[in-house]
PDB file of C-alpha atoms and ligand atoms in Angstrom:
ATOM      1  CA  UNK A   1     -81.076  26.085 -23.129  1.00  0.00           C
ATOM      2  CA  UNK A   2     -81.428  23.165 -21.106  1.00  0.00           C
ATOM      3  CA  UNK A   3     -82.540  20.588 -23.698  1.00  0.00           C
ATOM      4  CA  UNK A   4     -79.881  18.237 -22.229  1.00  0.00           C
ATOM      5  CA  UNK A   5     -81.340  15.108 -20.797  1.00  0.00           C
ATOM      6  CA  UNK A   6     -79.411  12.932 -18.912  1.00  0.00           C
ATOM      7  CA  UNK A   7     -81.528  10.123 -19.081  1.00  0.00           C
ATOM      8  CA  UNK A   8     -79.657   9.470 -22.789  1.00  0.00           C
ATOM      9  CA  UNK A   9     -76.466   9.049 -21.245  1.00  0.00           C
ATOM     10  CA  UNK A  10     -77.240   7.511 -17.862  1.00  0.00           C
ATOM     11  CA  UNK A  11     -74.876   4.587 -16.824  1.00  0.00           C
ATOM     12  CA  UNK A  12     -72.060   4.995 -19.529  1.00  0.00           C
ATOM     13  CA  UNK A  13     -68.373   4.894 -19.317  1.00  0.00           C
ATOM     14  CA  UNK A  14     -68.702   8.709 -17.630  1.00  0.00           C
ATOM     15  CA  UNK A  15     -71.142   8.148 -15.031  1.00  0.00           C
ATOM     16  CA  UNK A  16     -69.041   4.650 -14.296  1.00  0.00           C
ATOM     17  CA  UNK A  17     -66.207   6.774 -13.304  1.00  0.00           C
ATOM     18  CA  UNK A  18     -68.307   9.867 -11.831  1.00  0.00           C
ATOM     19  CA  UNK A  19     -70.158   7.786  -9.623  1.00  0.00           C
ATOM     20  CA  UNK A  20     -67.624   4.730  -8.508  1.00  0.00           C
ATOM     21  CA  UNK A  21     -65.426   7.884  -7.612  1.00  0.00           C
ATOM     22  CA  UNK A  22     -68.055   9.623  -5.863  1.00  0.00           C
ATOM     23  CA  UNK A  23     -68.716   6.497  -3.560  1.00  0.00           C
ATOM     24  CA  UNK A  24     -65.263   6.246  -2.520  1.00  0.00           C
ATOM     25  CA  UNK A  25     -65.377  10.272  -1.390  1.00  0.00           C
ATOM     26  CA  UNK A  26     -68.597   9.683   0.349  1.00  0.00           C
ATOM     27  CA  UNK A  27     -67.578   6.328   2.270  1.00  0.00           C
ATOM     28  CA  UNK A  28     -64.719   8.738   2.977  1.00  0.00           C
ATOM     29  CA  UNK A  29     -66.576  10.965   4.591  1.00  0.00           C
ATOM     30  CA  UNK A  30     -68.923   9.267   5.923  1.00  0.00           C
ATOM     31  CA  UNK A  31     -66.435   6.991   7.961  1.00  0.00           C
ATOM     32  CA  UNK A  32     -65.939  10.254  10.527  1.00  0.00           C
ATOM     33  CA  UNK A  33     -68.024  10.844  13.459  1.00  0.00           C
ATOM     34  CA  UNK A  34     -68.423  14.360  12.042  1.00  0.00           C
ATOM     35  CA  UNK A  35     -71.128  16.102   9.938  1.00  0.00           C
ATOM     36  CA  UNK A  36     -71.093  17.508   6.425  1.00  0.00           C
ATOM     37  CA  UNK A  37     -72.715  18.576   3.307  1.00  0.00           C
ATOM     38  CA  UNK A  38     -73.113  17.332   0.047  1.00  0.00           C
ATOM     39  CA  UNK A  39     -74.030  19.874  -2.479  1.00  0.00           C
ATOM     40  CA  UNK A  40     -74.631  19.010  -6.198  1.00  0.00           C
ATOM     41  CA  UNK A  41     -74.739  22.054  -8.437  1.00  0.00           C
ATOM     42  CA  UNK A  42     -76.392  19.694 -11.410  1.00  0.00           C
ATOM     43  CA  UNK A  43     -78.577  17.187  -9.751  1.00  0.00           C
ATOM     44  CA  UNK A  44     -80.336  15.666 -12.431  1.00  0.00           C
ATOM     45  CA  UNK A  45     -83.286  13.217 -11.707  1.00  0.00           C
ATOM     46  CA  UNK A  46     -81.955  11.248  -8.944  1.00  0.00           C
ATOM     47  CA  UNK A  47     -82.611   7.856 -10.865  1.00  0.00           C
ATOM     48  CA  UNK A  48     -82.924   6.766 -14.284  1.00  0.00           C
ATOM     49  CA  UNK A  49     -84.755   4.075 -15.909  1.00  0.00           C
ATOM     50  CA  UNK A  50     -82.992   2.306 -18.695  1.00  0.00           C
ATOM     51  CA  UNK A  51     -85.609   0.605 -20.175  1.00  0.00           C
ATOM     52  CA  UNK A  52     -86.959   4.191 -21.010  1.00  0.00           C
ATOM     53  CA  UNK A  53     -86.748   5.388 -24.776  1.00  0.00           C
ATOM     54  CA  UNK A  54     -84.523   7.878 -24.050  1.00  0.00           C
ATOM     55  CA  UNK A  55     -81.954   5.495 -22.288  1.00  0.00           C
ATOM     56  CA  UNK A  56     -82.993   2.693 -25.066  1.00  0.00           C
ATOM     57  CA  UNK A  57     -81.943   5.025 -27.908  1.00  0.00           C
ATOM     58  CA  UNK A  58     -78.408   4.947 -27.917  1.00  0.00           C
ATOM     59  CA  UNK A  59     -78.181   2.298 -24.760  1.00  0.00           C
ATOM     60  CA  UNK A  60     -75.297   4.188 -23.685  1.00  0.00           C
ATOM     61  CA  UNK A  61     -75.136   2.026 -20.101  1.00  0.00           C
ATOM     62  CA  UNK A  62     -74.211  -1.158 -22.506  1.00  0.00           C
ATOM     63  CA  UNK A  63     -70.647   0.584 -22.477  1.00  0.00           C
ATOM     64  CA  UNK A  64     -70.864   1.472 -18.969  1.00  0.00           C
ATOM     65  CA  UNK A  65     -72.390  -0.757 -16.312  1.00  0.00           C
ATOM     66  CA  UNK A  66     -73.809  -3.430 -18.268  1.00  0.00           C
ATOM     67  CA  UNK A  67     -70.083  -3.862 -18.547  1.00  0.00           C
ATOM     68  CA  UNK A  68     -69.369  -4.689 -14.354  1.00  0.00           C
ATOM     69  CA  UNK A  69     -72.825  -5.264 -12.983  1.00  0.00           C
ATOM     70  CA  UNK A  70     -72.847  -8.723 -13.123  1.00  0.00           C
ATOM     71  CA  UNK A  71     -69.020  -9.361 -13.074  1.00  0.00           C
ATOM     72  CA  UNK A  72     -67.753 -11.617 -10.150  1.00  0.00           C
ATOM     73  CA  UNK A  73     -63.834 -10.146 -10.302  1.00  0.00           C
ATOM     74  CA  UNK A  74     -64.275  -6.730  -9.340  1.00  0.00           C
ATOM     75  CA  UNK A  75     -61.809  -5.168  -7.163  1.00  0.00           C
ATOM     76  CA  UNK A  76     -63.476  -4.510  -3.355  1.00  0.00           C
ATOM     77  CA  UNK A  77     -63.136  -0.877  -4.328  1.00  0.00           C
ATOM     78  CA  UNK A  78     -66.208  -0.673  -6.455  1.00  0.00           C
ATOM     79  CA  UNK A  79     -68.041  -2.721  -3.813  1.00  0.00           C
ATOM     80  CA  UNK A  80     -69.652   0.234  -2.704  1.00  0.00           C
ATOM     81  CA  UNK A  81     -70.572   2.085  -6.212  1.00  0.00           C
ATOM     82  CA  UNK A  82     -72.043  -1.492  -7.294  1.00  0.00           C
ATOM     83  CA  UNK A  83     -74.073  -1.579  -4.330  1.00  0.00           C
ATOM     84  CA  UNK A  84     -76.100   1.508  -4.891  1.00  0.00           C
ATOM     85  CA  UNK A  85     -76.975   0.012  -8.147  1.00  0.00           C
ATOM     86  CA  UNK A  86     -78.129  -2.989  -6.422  1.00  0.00           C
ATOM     87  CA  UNK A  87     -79.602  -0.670  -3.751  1.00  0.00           C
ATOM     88  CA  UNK A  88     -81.645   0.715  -6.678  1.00  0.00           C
ATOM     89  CA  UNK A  89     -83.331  -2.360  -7.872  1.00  0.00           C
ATOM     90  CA  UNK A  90     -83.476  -4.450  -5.110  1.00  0.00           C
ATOM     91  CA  UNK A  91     -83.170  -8.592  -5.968  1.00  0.00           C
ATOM     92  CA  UNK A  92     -84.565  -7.756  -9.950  1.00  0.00           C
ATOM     93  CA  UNK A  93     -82.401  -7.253 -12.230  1.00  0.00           C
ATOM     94  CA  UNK A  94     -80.451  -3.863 -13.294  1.00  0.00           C
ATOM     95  CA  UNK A  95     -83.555  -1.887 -14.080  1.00  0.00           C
ATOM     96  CA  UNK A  96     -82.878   1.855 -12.737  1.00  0.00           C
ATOM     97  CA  UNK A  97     -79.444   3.286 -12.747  1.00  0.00           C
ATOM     98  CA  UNK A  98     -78.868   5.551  -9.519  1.00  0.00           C
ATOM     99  CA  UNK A  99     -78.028   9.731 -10.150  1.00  0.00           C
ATOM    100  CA  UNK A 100     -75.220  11.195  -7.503  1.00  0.00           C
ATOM    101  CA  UNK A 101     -78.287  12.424  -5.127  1.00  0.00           C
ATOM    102  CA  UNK A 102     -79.776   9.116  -4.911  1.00  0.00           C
ATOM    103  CA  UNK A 103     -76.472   7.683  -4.493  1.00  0.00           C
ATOM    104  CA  UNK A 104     -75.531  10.976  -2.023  1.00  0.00           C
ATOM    105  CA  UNK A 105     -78.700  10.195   0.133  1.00  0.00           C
ATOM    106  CA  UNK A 106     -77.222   6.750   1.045  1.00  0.00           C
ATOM    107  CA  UNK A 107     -74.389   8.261   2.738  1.00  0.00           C
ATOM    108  CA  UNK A 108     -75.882  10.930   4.683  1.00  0.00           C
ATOM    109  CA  UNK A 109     -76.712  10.871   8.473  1.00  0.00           C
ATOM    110  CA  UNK A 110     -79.309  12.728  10.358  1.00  0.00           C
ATOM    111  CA  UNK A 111     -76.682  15.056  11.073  1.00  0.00           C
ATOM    112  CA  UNK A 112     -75.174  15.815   7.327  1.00  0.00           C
ATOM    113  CA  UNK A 113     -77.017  17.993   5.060  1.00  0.00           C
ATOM    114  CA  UNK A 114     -77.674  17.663   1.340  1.00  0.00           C
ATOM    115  CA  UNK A 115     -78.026  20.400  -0.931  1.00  0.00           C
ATOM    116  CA  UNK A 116     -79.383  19.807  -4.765  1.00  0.00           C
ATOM    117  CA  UNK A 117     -79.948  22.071  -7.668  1.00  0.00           C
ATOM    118  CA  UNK A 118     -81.642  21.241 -10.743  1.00  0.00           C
ATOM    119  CA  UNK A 119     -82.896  23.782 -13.342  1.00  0.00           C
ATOM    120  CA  UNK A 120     -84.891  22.009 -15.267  1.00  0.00           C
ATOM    121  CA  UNK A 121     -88.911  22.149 -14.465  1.00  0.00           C
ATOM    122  CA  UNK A 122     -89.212  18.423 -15.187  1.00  0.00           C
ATOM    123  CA  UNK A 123     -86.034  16.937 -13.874  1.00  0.00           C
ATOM    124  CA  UNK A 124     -86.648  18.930 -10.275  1.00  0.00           C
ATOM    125  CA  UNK A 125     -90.349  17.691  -9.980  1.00  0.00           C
ATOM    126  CA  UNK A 126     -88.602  13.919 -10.264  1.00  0.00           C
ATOM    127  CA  UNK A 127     -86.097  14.680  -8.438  1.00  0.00           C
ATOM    128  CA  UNK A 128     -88.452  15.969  -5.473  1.00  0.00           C
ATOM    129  CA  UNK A 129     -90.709  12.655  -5.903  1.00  0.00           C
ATOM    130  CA  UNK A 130     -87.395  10.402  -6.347  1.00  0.00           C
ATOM    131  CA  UNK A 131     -85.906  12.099  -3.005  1.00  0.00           C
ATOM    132  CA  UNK A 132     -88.633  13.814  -0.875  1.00  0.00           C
ATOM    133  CA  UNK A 133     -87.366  17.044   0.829  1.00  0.00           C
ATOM    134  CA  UNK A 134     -86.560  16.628   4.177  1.00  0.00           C
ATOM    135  CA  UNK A 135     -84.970  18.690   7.015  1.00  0.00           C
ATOM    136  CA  UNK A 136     -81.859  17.837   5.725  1.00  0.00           C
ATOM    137  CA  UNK A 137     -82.481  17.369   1.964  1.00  0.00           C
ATOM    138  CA  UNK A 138     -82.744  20.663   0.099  1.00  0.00           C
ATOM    139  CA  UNK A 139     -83.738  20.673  -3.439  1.00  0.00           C
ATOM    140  CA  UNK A 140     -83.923  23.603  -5.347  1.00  0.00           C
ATOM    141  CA  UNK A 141     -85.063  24.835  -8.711  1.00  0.00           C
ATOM    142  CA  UNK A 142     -82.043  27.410  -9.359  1.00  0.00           C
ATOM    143  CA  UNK A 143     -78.871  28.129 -11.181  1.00  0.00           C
ATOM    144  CA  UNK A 144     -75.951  25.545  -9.829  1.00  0.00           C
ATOM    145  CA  UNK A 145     -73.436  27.480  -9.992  1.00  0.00           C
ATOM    146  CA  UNK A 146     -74.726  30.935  -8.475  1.00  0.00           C
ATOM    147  CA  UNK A 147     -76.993  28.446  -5.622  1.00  0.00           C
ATOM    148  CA  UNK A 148     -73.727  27.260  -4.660  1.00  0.00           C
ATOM    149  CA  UNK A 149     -72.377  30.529  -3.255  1.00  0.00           C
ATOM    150  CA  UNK A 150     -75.348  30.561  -0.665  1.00  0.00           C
ATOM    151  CA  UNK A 151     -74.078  26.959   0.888  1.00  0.00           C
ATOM    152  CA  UNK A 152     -70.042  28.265   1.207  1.00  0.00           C
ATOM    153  CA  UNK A 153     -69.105  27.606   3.924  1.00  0.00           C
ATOM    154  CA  UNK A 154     -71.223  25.281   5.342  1.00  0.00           C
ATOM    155  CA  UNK A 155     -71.285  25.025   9.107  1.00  0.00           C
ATOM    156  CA  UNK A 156     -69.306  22.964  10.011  1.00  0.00           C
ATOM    157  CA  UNK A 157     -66.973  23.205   7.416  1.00  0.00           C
ATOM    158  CA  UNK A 158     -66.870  19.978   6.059  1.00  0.00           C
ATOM    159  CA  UNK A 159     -68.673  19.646   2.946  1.00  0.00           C
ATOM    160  CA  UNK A 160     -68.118  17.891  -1.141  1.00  0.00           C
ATOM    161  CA  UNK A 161     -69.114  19.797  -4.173  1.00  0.00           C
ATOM    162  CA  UNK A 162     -69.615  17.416  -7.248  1.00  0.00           C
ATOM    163  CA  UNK A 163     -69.887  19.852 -10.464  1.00  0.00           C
ATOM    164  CA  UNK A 164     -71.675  18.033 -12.800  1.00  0.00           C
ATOM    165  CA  UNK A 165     -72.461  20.233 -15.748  1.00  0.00           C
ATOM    166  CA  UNK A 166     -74.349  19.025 -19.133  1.00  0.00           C
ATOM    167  CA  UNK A 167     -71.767  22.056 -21.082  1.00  0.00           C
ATOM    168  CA  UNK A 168     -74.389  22.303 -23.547  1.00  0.00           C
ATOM    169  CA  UNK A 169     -72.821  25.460 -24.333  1.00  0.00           C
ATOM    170  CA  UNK A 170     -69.433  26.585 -24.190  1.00  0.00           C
ATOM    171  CA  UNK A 171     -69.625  29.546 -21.688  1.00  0.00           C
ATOM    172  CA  UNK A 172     -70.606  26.811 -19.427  1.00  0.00           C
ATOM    173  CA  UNK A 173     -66.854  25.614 -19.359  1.00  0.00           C
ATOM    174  CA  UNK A 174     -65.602  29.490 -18.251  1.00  0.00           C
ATOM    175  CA  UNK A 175     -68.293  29.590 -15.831  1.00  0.00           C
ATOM    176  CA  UNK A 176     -67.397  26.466 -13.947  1.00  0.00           C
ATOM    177  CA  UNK A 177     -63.799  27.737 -13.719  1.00  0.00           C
ATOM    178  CA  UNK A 178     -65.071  31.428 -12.113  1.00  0.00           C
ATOM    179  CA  UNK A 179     -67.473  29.154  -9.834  1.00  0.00           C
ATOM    180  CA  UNK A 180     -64.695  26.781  -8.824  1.00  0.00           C
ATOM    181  CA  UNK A 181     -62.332  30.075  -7.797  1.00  0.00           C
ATOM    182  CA  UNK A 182     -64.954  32.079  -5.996  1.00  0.00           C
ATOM    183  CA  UNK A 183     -65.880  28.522  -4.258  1.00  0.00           C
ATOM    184  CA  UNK A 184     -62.601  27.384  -3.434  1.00  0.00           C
ATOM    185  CA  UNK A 185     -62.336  31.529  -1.696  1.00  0.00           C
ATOM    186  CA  UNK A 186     -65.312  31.008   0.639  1.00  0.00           C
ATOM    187  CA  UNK A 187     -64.337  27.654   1.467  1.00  0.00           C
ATOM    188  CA  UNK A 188     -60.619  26.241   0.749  1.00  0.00           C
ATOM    189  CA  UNK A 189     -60.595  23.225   2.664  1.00  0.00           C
ATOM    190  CA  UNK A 190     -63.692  21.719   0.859  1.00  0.00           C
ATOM    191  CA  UNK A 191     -63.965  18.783  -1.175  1.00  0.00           C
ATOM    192  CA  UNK A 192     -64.732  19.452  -4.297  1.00  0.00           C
ATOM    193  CA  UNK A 193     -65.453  17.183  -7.970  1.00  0.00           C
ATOM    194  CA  UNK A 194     -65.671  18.368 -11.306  1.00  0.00           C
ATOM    195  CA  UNK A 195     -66.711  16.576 -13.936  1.00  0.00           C
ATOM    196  CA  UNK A 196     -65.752  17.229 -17.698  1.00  0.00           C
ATOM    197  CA  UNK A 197     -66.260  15.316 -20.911  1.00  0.00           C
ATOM    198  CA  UNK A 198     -63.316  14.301 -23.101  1.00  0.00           C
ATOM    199  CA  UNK A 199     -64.383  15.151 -26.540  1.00  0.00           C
ATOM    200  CA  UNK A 200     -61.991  16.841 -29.826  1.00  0.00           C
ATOM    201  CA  UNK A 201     -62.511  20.074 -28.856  1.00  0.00           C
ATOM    202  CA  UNK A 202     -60.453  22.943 -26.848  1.00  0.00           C
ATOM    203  CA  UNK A 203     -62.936  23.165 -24.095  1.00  0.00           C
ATOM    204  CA  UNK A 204     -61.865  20.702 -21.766  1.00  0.00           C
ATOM    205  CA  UNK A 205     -58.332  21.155 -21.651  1.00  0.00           C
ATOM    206  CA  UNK A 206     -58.183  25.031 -21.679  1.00  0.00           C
ATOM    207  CA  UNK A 207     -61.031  24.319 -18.549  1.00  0.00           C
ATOM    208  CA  UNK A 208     -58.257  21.946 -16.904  1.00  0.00           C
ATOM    209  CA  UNK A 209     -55.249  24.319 -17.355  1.00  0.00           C
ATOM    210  CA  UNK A 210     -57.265  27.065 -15.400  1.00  0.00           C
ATOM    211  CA  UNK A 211     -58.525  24.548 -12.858  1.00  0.00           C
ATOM    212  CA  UNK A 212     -55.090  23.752 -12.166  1.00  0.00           C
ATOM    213  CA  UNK A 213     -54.046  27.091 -11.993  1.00  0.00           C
ATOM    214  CA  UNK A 214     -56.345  27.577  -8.525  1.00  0.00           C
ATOM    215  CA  UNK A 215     -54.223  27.485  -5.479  1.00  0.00           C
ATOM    216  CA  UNK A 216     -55.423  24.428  -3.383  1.00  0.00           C
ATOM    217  CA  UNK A 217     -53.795  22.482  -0.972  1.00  0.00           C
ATOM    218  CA  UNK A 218     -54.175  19.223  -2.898  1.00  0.00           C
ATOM    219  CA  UNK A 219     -55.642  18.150  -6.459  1.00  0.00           C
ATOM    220  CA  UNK A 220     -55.937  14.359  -8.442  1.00  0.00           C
ATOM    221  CA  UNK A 221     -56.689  14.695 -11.642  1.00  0.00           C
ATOM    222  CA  UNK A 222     -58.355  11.184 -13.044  1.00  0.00           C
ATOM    223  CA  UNK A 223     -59.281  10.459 -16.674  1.00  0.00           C
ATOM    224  CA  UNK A 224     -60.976   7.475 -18.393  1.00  0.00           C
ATOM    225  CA  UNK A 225     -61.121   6.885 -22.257  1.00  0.00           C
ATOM    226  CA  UNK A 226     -62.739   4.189 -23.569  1.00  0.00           C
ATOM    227  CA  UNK A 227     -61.691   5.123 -27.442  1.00  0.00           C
ATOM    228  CA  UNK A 228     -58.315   6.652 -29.068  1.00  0.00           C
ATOM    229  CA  UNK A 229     -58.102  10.597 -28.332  1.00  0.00           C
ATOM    230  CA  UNK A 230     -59.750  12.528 -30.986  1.00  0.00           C
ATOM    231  CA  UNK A 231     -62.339  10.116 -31.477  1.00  0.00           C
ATOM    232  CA  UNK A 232     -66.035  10.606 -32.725  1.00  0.00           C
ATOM    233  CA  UNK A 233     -68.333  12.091 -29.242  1.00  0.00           C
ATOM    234  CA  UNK A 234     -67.127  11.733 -26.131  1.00  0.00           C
ATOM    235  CA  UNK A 235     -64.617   8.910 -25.771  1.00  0.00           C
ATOM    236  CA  UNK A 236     -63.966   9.530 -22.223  1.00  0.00           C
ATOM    237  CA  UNK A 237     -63.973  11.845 -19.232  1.00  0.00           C
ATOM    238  CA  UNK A 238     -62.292  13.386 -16.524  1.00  0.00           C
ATOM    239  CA  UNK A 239     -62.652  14.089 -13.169  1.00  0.00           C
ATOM    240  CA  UNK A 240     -60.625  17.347 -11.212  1.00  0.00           C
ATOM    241  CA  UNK A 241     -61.200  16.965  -7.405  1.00  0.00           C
ATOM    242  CA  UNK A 242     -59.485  19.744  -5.298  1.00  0.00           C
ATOM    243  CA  UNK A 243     -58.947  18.517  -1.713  1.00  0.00           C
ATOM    244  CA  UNK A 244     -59.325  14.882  -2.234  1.00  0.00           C
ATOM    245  CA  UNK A 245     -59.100  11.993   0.461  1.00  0.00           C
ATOM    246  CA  UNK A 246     -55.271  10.868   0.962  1.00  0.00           C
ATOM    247  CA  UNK A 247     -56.907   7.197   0.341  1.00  0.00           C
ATOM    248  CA  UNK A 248     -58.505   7.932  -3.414  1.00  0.00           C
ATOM    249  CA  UNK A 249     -55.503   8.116  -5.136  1.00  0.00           C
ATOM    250  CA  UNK A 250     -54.531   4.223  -3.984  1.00  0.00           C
ATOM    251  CA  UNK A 251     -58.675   3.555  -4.787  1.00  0.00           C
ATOM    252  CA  UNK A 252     -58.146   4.454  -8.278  1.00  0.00           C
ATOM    253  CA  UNK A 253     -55.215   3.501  -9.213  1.00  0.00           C
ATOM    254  CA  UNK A 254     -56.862  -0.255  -8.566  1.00  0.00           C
ATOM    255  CA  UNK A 255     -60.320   0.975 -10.344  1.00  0.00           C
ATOM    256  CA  UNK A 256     -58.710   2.329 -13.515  1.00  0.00           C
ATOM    257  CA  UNK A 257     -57.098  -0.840 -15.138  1.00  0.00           C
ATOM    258  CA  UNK A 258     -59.992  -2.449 -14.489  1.00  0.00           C
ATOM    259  CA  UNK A 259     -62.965  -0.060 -15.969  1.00  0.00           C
ATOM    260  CA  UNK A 260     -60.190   0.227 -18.462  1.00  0.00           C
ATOM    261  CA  UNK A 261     -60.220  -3.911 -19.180  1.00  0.00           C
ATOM    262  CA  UNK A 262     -64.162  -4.200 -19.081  1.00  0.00           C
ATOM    263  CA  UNK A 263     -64.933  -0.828 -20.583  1.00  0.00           C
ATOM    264  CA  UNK A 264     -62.562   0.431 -23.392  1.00  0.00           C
ATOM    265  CA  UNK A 265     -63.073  -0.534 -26.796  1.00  0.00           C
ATOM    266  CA  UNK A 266     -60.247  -2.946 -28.554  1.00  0.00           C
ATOM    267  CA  UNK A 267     -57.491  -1.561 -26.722  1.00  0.00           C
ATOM    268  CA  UNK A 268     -57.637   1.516 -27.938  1.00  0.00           C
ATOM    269  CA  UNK A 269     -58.962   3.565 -24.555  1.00  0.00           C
ATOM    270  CA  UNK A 270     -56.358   5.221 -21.478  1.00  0.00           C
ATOM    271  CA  UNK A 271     -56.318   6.331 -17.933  1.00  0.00           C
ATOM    272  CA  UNK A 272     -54.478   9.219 -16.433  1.00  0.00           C
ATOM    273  CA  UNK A 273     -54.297   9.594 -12.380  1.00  0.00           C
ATOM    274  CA  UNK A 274     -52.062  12.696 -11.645  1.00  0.00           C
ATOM    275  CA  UNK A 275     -51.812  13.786  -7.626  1.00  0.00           C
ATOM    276  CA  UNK A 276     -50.604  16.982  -6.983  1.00  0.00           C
TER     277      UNK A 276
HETATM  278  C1  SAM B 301     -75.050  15.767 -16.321  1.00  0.00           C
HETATM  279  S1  SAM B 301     -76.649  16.006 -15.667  1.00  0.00           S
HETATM  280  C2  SAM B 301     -76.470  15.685 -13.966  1.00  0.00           C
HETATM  281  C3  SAM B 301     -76.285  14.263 -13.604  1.00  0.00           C
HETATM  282  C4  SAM B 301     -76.175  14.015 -12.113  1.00  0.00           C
HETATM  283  N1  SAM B 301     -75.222  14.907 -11.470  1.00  0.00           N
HETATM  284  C5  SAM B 301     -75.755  12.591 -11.849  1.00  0.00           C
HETATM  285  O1  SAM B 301     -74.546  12.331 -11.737  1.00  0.00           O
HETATM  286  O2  SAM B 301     -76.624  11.741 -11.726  1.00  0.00           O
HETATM  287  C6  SAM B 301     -76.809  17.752 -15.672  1.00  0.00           C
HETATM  288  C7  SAM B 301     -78.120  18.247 -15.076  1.00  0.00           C
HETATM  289  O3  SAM B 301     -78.010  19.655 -14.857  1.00  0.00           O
HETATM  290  C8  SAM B 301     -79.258  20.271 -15.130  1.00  0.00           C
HETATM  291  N2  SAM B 301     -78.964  21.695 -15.366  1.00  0.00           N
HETATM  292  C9  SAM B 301     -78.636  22.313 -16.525  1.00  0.00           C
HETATM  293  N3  SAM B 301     -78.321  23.596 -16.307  1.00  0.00           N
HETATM  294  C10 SAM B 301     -78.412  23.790 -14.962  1.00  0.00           C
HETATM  295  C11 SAM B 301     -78.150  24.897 -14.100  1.00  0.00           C
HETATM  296  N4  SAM B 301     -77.740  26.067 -14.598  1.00  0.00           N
HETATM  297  N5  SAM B 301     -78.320  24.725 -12.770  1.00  0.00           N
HETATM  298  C12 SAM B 301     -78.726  23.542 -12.249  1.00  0.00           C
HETATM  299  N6  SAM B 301     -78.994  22.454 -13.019  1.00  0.00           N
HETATM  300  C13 SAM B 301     -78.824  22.576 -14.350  1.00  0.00           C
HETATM  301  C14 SAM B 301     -79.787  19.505 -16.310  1.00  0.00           C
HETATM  302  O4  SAM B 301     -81.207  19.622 -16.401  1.00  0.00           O
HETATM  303  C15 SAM B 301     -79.339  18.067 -15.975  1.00  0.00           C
HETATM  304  O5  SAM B 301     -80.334  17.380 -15.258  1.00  0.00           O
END
């Protein structure tokens, strides 16, 4: 397939969430004198420019972080998802809007490793210009989800996942669910994210019921809608993180009502953040 493009979408209400959550797991880690890996199964580009016609067409990020990026009351736990966006544009103004690896690569140490797939022939070549391979930064042109059995476990075992799928088909939800078990086998005290859209269709909650039914030690489930369920596209997203940090539940339960506030449309959006 891969006719997805993620430079439509980059910076909306999804990425918001994706990304302000995937700072708080990488401070997390990064806060410990002790290596690990980051491994992102759908890499994408590694930045984004928004003045781009693909990001123009729909202006998606207008919903997103044109939303927060200039606001001056944002809790202290976004501090450091806003500053990889200011990371990415320096003292101009919001220009580029930063993908997980370029927002990954900010977190790692000389000791952690990173390990990125991207299928697509286009995205990988700016992907290896945006972030040039290094002796820690592996980028690969393969499948995701079969690349990621090669990295379990990684040595030492301390390592995130982020799952980060376009689902431009359906199978795609079923095969995140059979990567997620075999992953969670090779490797059960990993960190790891999964992203899904919220959108009127089965898919994503028949996905959820069987990524609950993995045994892990811990889960948080965290949802965002902008818009009333059911609504036209995607009105929200949700995140399923197996093996979270203890902190992130307290994190988000301060983020939520406030991407809620600056993001949802008239009232009519939710959050949901379920521990388990
Ligand atoms: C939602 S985007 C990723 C966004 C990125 N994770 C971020 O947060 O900035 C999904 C990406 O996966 C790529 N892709 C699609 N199928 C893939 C596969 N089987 N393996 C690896 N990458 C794939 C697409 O080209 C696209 O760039």
């Amino acid at each position: 397939m891969l006719s997805y493009r993620h430079n439509f979408h980059a910076g909306n209400h999804a990425d918001v969430l994706k990304h302000a959550t995937l700072t708080l797991i990488l401070s997390y880690f990064q806060k410990k004198q002790k290596s690990f890996w980051y491994i992102d199964t759908h890499a994408g580009v590694g930045k984004y420019d928004l003045t781009s016609d693909q990001a123009q067409k729909n202006k998606e990020f207008n919903q997103g972080i044109g939303m927060l990026y200039t606001s001056q009351d944002s809790p202290d736990e976004l501090t450091p998802y806003i500053n990889q966006i200011k990371l990415c544009n320096g003292p101009n103004e919001m220009r580029y809007y930063p993908g997980s690896p370029f927002i990954a690569n900010h977190f790692i140490g000389a000791q952690d490793q990173l390990r990125l797939f991207e299928l697509h022939p286009t995205d990988f070549k700016s992907l290896t210009e945006t972030l040039l391979p290094s002796k820690n930064i592996n980028i690969l042109k393969q499948d995701g989800l079969t690349g990621l059995k090669s990295c379990l476990p990684p040595q030492p075992r301390r390592g995130i996942t982020l799952i980060d799928p376009s689902y431009e088909v359906t199978q795609e939800y079923k095969d995140v669910f059979v990567a997620v078990k075999d992953a969670v086998k090779r490797f059960q005290t990993g960190t790891y994210m999964i992203w899904c859209p919220l959108i009127d269709r089965r898919e994503p909650e028949v996905l959820l019921g069987n990524l609950k039914s993995i045994e892990v030690n811990s889960s948080l489930y965290v949802s965002l809608s902008i818009d009333k369920k059911g609504s036209k596209g995607m009105y929200g997203s949700y995140l399923y993180i197996i093996n979270p940090p203890w902190t992130l539940r307290d994190q988000l339960s301060v983020i939520c009502p406030y991407l809620l506030e600056r993001m949802g449309i008239e009232g009519r959006g939710s959050f949901d953040l379920t521990a388990t």
